[in-house]
Short mmCIF file of C-alpha atoms in Angstrom, two decimals:
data_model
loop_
_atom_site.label_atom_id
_atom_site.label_comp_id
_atom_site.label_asym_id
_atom_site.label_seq_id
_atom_site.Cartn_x
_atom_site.Cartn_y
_atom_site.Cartn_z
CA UNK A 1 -92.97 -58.72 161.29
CA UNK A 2 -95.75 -60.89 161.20
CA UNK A 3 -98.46 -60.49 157.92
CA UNK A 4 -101.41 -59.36 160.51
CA UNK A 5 -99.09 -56.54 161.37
CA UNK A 6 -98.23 -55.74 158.03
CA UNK A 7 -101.37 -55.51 156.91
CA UNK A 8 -102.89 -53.69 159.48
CA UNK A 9 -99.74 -51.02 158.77
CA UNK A 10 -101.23 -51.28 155.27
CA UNK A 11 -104.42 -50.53 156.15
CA UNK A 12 -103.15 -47.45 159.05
CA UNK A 13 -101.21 -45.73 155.86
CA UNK A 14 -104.39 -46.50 153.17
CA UNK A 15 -106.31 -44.21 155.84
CA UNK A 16 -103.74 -41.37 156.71
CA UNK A 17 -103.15 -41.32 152.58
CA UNK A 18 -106.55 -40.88 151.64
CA UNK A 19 -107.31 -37.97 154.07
CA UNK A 20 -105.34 -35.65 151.68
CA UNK A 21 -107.93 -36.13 148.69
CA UNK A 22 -111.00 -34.12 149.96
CA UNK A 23 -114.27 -33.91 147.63
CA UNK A 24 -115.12 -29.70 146.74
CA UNK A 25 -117.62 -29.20 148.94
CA UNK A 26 -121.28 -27.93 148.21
CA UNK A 27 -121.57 -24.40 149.48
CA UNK A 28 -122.86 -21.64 147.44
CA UNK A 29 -122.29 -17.90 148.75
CA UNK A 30 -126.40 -17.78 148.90
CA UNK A 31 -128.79 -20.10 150.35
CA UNK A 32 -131.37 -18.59 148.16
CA UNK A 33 -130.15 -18.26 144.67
CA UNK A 34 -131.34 -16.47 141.99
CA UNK A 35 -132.98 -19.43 140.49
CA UNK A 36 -134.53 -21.06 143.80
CA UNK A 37 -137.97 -22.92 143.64
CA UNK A 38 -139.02 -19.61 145.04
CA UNK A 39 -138.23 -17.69 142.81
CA UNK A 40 -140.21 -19.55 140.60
CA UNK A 41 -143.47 -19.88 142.50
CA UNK A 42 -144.90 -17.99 145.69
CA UNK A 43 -143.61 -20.09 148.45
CA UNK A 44 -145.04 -19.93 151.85
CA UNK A 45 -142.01 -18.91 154.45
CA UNK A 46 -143.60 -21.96 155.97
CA UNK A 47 -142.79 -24.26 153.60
CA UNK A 48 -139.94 -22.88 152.76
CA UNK A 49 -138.57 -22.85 156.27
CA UNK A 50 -139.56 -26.84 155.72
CA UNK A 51 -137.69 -27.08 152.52
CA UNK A 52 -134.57 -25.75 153.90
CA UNK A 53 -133.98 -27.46 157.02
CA UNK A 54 -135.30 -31.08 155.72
CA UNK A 55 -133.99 -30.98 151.98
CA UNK A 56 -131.52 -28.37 150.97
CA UNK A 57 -128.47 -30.69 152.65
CA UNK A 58 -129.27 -32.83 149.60
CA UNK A 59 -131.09 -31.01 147.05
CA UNK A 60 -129.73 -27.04 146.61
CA UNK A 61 -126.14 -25.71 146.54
CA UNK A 62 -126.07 -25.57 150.45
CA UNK A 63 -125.21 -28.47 152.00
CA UNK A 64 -124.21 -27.97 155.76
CA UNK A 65 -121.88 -30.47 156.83
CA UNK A 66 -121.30 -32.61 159.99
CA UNK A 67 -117.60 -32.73 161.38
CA UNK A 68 -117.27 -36.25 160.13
CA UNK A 69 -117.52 -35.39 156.33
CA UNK A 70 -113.49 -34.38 157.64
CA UNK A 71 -112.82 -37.75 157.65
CA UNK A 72 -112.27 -39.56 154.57
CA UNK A 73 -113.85 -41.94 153.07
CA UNK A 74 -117.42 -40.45 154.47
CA UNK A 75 -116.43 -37.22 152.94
CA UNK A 76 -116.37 -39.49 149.57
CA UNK A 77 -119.92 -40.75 150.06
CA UNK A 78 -121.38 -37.56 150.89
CA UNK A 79 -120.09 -35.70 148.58
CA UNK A 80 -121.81 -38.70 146.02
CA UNK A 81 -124.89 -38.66 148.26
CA UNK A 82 -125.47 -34.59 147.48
CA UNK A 83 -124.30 -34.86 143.83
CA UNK A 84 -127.07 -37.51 143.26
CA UNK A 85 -129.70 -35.76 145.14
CA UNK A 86 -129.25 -32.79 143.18
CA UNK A 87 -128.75 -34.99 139.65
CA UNK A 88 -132.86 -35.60 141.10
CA UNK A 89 -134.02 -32.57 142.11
CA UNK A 90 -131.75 -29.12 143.11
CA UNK A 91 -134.21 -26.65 144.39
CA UNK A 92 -131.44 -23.90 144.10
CA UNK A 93 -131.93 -23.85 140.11
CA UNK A 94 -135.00 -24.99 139.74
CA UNK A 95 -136.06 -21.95 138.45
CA UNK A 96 -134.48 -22.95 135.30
CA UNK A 97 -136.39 -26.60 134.92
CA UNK A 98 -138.75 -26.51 131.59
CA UNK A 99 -141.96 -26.45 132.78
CA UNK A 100 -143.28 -29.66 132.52
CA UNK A 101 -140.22 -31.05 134.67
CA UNK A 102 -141.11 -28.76 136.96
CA UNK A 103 -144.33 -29.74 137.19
CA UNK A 104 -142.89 -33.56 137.38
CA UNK A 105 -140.72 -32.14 140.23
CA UNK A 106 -143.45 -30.85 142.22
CA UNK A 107 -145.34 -34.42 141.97
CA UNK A 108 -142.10 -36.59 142.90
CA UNK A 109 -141.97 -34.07 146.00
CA UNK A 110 -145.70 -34.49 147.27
CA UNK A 111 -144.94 -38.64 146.31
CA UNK A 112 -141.75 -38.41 147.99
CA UNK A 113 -142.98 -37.26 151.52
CA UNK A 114 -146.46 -38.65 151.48
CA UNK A 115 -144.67 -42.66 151.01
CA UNK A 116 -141.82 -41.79 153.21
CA UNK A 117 -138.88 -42.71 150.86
CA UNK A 118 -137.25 -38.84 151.32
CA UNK A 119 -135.45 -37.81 153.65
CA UNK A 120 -133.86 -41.46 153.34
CA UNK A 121 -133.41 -43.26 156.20
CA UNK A 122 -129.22 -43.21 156.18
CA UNK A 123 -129.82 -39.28 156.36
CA UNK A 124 -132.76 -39.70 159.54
CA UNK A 125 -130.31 -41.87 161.21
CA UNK A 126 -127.74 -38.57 161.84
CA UNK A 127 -130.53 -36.21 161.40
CA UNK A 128 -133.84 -36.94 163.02
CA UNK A 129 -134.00 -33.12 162.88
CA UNK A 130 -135.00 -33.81 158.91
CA UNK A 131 -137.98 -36.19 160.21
CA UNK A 132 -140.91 -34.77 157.64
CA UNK A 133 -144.46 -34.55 160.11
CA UNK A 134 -147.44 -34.69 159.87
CA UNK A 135 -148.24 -31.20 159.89
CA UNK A 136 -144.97 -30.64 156.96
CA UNK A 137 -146.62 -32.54 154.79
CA UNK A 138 -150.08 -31.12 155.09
CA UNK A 139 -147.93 -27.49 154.55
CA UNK A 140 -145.96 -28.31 151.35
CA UNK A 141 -149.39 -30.74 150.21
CA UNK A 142 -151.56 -27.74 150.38
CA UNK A 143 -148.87 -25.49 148.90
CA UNK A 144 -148.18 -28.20 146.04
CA UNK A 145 -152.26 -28.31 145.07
CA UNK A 146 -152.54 -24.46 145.33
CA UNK A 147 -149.77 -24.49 142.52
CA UNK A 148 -150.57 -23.42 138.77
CA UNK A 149 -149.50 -26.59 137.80
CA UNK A 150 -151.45 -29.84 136.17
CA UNK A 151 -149.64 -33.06 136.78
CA UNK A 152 -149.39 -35.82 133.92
CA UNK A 153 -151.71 -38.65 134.81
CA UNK A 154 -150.11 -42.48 135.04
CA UNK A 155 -150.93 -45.58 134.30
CA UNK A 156 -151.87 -48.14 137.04
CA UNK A 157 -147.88 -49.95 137.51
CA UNK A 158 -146.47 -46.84 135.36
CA UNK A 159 -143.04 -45.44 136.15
CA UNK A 160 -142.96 -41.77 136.69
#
């Protein structure tokens, strides 16, 4: 058997082998949980509607998955794609922030749409359903502003 063959062979078992270690996956019993952003502040079914189908994949204890995450290793790299969205913001407890990182929350999220850097790009490619308008961001903008909330101010070249 030539090496080529034996290390494709290699490679063939690597894959089968790894598709019996599965990540848990994200999936609470409730989209809205007790501690959901609204639960916290009057949310606009508008905006919420927004919030679900553009950001909760990522960012709340509901992820809905595609029929790839079956295969393995994407399953591995979505699973570390949610965990790290939520590690920035999890709008299914954010009921329980402190106040002032909610507050900080609530800025990164009006920052976050109105540059363009969330949804990222990898996710748009698969899910041009997530695509935050024009029209979105005025929604959760206006909701943001209309918020009891005072955001910290920065410094010009600050990180926040």
């Amino acid at each position: 058997m030539s090496l080529l063959k034996k290390i494709v062979l290699g490679f063939l078992a690597l894959l089968v082998v790894i598709q019996l270690f599965r990540p848990s996956k994200n999936i609470s019993t409730e989209i809205i949980t007790a501690d959901d952003i609204s639960k916290k502040y009057e949310l606009p079914q508008n905006v919420h509607q927004i919030l679900i189908k553009k950001c909760y994949d990522c960012h709340s204890n509901n992820t809905i998955y595609p029929w790839y995450y079956n295969i393995q290793p994407v399953a591995w790299w979505i699973a570390n794609h949610v965990k790290d969205g939520k590690r920035h913001l999890d709008f299914s407890v954010f009921k329980t922030y402190p106040e002032k990182k909610a507050n900080h929350k609530m800025e990164e999220l009006s920052e976050a749409i109105n540059e363009g850097w969330m949804p990222l790009d990898s996710y748009l490619w698969i899910h041009k359903e997530a695509t935050v308008t024009a029209s979105d961001r005025e929604a959760i903008n206006a909701w943001i502003k209309g918020l009891p909330i005072v955001f910290e101010k920065h410094e010009e070249g600050e990180q926040h």
